[in-house]
């Protein structure tokens, strides 16, 4: 009897040990290795500045290793394309924004990806208005001065933008329509070249994201005339909106956020979303984003996905009405 009981106990122990050995190991916590944050624009622009800020603060705060990787070209669509092709593991993310996700697909008709199907919206980071600015030596002191000059001599006032068909260019196009004027658009390959020519007076005006122009505005070398958002920028509360300058209900802003390839596990998306949203509540991160002229705004992944889809549908008509063409 005792021998039988001992045999049964040994068998039960052996079975239990085998079952334990065969049980699947718990999934490793994310992340276990460095994360690449693709930046689809050149160094120095608004997207690059915010991307490096997010990468640095996540590395400091969450103790992750996040490396910003610039993959510029074709209005930001090359970097997005690389993210779309990456493995959906959470180790290749991309900083997307309105230009490359909402406007680019309506300009580049043969893009092999659809942002609403091939990407997962992970975390909204910030939004920023477009600033209409001019050199500190310019004769233009207000937006009204620009409008008056453009009406007196249509097509003679030039403005530079980061590129043809970008949201910043289209903000200029929408402003022309609202004001009933004709300006001459000079597209550049990125924010910095346009900024440099505006500072030197090679173009009369600059249309720019606030982060890209903020340093030169603070230094007094660039004079902001108006911002295109519905509300004044908290970074430049003294600068009027286009709406306040006589063009009621004018509102054009650019948003920035982190995306992952479609199919990235929801658990990973939720972890990244939570960490970035936590980051956006810290005084240090808020101050750093405001210092760049942007407005921090946290969202759930679902809310951000809704914003993407809504803007994607809305801006199709705006792009078509602008007649923008890729050069």
XYZ file of C-alpha atoms in Angstrom:
327
model
C 0.000 0.000 0.000
C 2.790 2.370 0.965
C 4.764 1.370 -2.141
C 1.704 2.002 -4.317
C 1.144 5.415 -2.735
C 4.787 6.351 -3.240
C 4.608 5.299 -6.896
C 1.498 7.372 -7.466
C 3.129 10.377 -5.795
C 6.250 10.017 -7.930
C 4.128 9.739 -11.075
C 2.136 12.842 -10.165
C 5.357 14.759 -9.463
C 6.828 13.661 -12.790
C 3.717 14.638 -14.695
C 3.592 17.968 -12.938
C 7.252 18.608 -13.729
C 6.728 17.673 -17.384
C 3.664 19.880 -17.665
C 5.575 22.760 -16.129
C 8.491 22.236 -18.506
C 6.178 22.217 -21.513
C 4.195 25.323 -20.505
C 4.928 28.286 -22.787
C 7.343 30.795 -21.352
C 5.855 34.212 -20.606
C 6.439 36.821 -23.342
C 9.457 39.019 -22.789
C 8.654 42.544 -21.708
C 8.819 45.181 -24.445
C 11.277 46.590 -25.303
C 14.245 44.272 -24.995
C 16.436 46.010 -27.581
C 16.879 49.470 -29.169
C 13.931 51.042 -30.977
C 14.413 52.893 -34.245
C 12.298 56.006 -34.733
C 12.305 56.820 -38.435
C 12.270 60.559 -39.218
C 10.953 61.054 -42.777
C 12.451 64.543 -43.188
C 15.960 66.071 -43.138
C 17.665 67.164 -39.911
C 16.678 70.561 -38.533
C 13.023 70.704 -39.523
C 9.978 70.576 -37.263
C 9.474 66.816 -37.591
C 13.139 66.126 -36.884
C 13.170 68.393 -33.821
C 10.122 66.767 -32.239
C 11.319 63.260 -33.149
C 14.648 63.746 -31.426
C 12.918 65.278 -28.439
C 10.659 62.212 -28.092
C 13.596 59.826 -28.603
C 15.726 61.613 -26.008
C 12.984 61.904 -23.385
C 11.899 58.263 -23.777
C 15.517 57.214 -23.362
C 15.824 59.349 -20.233
C 12.411 58.720 -18.710
C 11.398 55.195 -19.707
C 15.029 54.003 -19.842
C 14.469 52.719 -23.372
C 17.070 53.092 -26.106
C 15.360 55.063 -28.885
C 17.422 56.138 -31.894
C 16.193 58.730 -34.413
C 17.007 57.776 -38.016
C 16.498 60.338 -40.814
C 15.104 58.849 -44.053
C 14.151 61.942 -46.065
C 12.781 62.380 -49.550
C 9.625 62.699 -51.654
C 7.758 64.864 -49.175
C 8.337 62.428 -46.342
C 6.823 59.455 -48.159
C 10.116 57.533 -48.448
C 10.491 57.283 -44.688
C 6.873 56.227 -44.320
C 7.392 53.554 -46.971
C 10.326 52.145 -45.024
C 8.214 51.965 -41.878
C 5.395 50.208 -43.739
C 7.812 47.492 -44.921
C 9.344 46.964 -41.472
C 8.485 43.963 -39.321
C 5.481 44.725 -37.079
C 7.345 44.094 -33.840
C 7.427 47.576 -32.359
C 11.149 48.065 -32.966
C 10.657 50.189 -36.069
C 8.424 53.213 -35.491
C 8.008 56.380 -37.537
C 7.161 59.990 -36.748
C 4.349 60.733 -39.156
C 2.520 63.979 -39.717
C -0.105 65.550 -41.903
C 2.253 66.143 -44.848
C 3.304 62.578 -45.498
C 0.229 60.703 -44.277
C -2.733 62.896 -45.199
C -1.498 64.997 -48.124
C 1.281 62.920 -49.694
C -0.986 60.047 -50.775
C -3.132 62.464 -52.815
C -0.045 63.930 -54.517
C 1.916 60.751 -55.210
C -0.681 58.676 -56.994
C 1.403 55.514 -57.212
C 2.355 55.124 -53.563
C 2.333 51.408 -52.711
C 0.785 51.995 -49.283
C -2.349 53.403 -47.695
C -1.790 55.132 -44.318
C -5.203 54.084 -43.036
C -4.530 50.392 -43.786
C -0.771 49.877 -43.658
C 0.036 51.782 -40.478
C -1.168 51.729 -36.889
C -1.608 55.066 -35.130
C 0.293 54.711 -31.858
C 0.533 58.072 -30.110
C -0.235 61.679 -31.003
C 2.556 63.983 -29.829
C 1.799 67.593 -30.754
C 0.259 69.977 -33.218
C 1.505 73.269 -34.553
C 0.133 76.074 -36.677
C 1.906 77.367 -39.739
C 3.583 80.715 -39.129
C 3.659 83.371 -41.845
C 6.878 85.286 -41.311
C 9.328 87.613 -42.986
C 12.857 88.870 -42.454
C 13.312 91.401 -39.655
C 14.503 93.821 -42.369
C 11.373 93.375 -44.468
C 9.014 96.240 -45.267
C 6.091 94.058 -44.175
C 5.074 94.735 -40.585
C 1.645 93.084 -40.603
C -0.326 90.596 -42.648
C -2.416 93.509 -43.899
C 0.738 94.967 -45.454
C 1.277 91.737 -47.382
C -2.306 91.647 -48.626
C -2.185 95.282 -49.746
C 1.091 94.762 -51.625
C -0.158 91.567 -53.264
C -3.352 93.260 -54.440
C -1.372 96.157 -55.853
C 0.999 93.870 -57.743
C -0.398 90.314 -58.081
C 2.175 87.553 -58.281
C 5.149 89.677 -57.294
C 5.276 88.708 -53.601
C 7.150 85.421 -53.117
C 6.914 82.932 -50.300
C 9.054 79.917 -49.544
C 7.809 76.607 -48.150
C 9.416 73.239 -47.282
C 8.108 71.763 -50.522
C 5.405 71.592 -53.126
C 2.233 69.953 -51.838
C 3.210 70.033 -48.164
C 0.596 71.138 -45.647
C 2.596 74.342 -45.241
C 2.442 75.065 -48.973
C -1.280 74.296 -48.952
C -1.765 76.632 -45.980
C -0.283 79.339 -48.206
C -2.593 78.348 -51.035
C -5.632 78.458 -48.729
C -4.524 81.871 -47.439
C -4.286 83.202 -51.012
C -7.836 82.049 -51.667
C -9.142 83.494 -48.389
C -7.470 86.863 -49.007
C -8.274 86.997 -52.717
C -4.634 87.548 -53.658
C -1.985 85.926 -55.819
C 1.430 85.104 -54.364
C 4.340 83.281 -56.002
C 5.193 80.012 -54.297
C 8.853 78.951 -54.162
C 9.153 75.304 -53.036
C 12.323 74.148 -51.271
C 13.631 70.736 -50.298
C 12.992 71.064 -46.586
C 12.439 73.758 -43.984
C 16.001 74.981 -43.513
C 16.706 76.064 -47.121
C 13.440 78.036 -47.182
C 14.298 79.606 -43.826
C 17.766 80.652 -44.964
C 16.424 82.356 -48.094
C 13.757 84.155 -46.077
C 16.377 85.464 -43.661
C 18.534 86.705 -46.533
C 15.585 88.313 -48.292
C 15.700 86.031 -51.326
C 12.000 85.366 -50.746
C 9.591 87.924 -49.307
C 7.750 85.588 -46.966
C 8.247 82.279 -45.233
C 5.537 79.714 -44.593
C 6.876 77.394 -41.930
C 5.991 75.155 -39.029
C 6.532 77.072 -35.804
C 9.188 74.616 -34.515
C 11.306 75.122 -37.642
C 11.209 78.923 -37.379
C 11.168 79.389 -33.607
C 14.899 79.865 -33.009
C 15.140 82.653 -35.597
C 11.960 84.277 -34.300
C 13.369 84.276 -30.764
C 16.640 85.749 -32.017
C 14.766 88.618 -33.670
C 15.987 87.751 -37.162
C 12.569 86.620 -38.333
C 9.363 88.631 -37.867
C 6.181 86.553 -37.415
C 3.132 88.156 -39.017
C 0.429 85.600 -38.185
C -0.245 81.981 -37.270
C -2.763 79.857 -39.135
C -4.425 78.068 -36.199
C -7.803 78.983 -34.725
C -6.116 80.038 -31.470
C -2.887 81.936 -30.882
C 0.222 79.893 -30.247
C 1.070 79.635 -26.548
C 4.712 80.048 -27.583
C 4.011 83.342 -29.351
C 0.890 84.775 -27.692
C 1.630 88.222 -29.087
C 1.314 87.022 -32.707
C -2.238 87.280 -34.124
C -3.992 84.510 -35.989
C -4.905 84.813 -39.662
C -8.524 84.820 -38.523
C -7.893 87.791 -36.221
C -6.151 89.530 -39.102
C -9.397 89.732 -41.020
C -9.979 86.254 -42.461
C -12.628 84.702 -40.267
C -12.564 80.987 -39.397
C -9.184 80.383 -41.051
C -7.675 77.344 -39.330
C -4.822 75.172 -40.630
C -2.605 73.160 -38.280
C -0.138 70.309 -38.664
C -0.055 67.354 -36.295
C 2.791 64.993 -35.427
C 2.611 61.490 -34.022
C 4.209 58.070 -33.768
C 3.063 55.224 -36.018
C 3.939 51.547 -36.347
C 3.555 49.035 -39.190
C 0.087 47.490 -39.420
C -0.095 44.263 -37.471
C 2.018 45.498 -34.569
C 0.630 43.768 -31.451
C -1.898 45.811 -29.486
C 0.087 45.135 -26.319
C 3.105 46.890 -27.826
C 1.001 49.774 -29.173
C -0.531 50.256 -25.727
C 2.861 50.272 -24.011
C 4.278 52.905 -26.367
C 1.092 54.976 -26.191
C 1.144 54.927 -22.396
C 4.808 55.937 -22.185
C 4.458 58.804 -24.665
C 1.261 60.046 -23.025
C 2.990 59.909 -19.647
C 5.869 61.860 -21.147
C 3.501 64.562 -22.433
C 2.272 65.259 -18.883
C 5.704 66.109 -17.516
C 6.587 69.792 -17.066
C 9.929 69.213 -18.793
C 8.372 67.741 -21.939
C 5.608 70.351 -22.066
C 8.170 73.128 -21.763
C 10.410 71.574 -24.414
C 7.531 71.227 -26.894
C 6.271 74.754 -26.182
C 9.819 76.047 -26.666
C 9.639 74.697 -30.208
C 6.347 76.471 -30.852
C 4.227 73.321 -30.777
C 1.331 72.328 -28.537
C 1.535 68.931 -26.760
C -1.628 66.852 -26.945
C -2.094 63.276 -25.761
C -4.591 60.879 -27.339
C -5.455 57.222 -27.138
C -4.406 55.118 -30.093
C -8.058 54.904 -31.179
C -8.520 58.687 -31.045
C -5.383 59.244 -33.091
C -6.496 56.672 -35.647
C -9.805 58.529 -36.019
C -7.963 61.813 -36.574
C -5.849 60.193 -39.295
C -8.867 58.811 -41.152
C -10.881 62.038 -40.845
C -8.065 64.248 -42.145
C -7.172 61.750 -44.869
C -10.660 62.086 -46.336
C -10.895 65.854 -45.769
C -7.626 66.858 -47.423
C -8.226 65.004 -50.664
C -10.457 67.841 -51.873
C -8.064 70.528 -50.629
C -5.144 69.007 -52.527
C -7.173 68.620 -55.709
C -8.453 72.220 -55.512
C -4.898 73.555 -55.048
C -3.684 72.074 -58.317
C -0.472 71.083 -56.558
C 1.864 68.960 -58.643
C 5.025 67.126 -57.703
C 8.031 68.670 -59.376
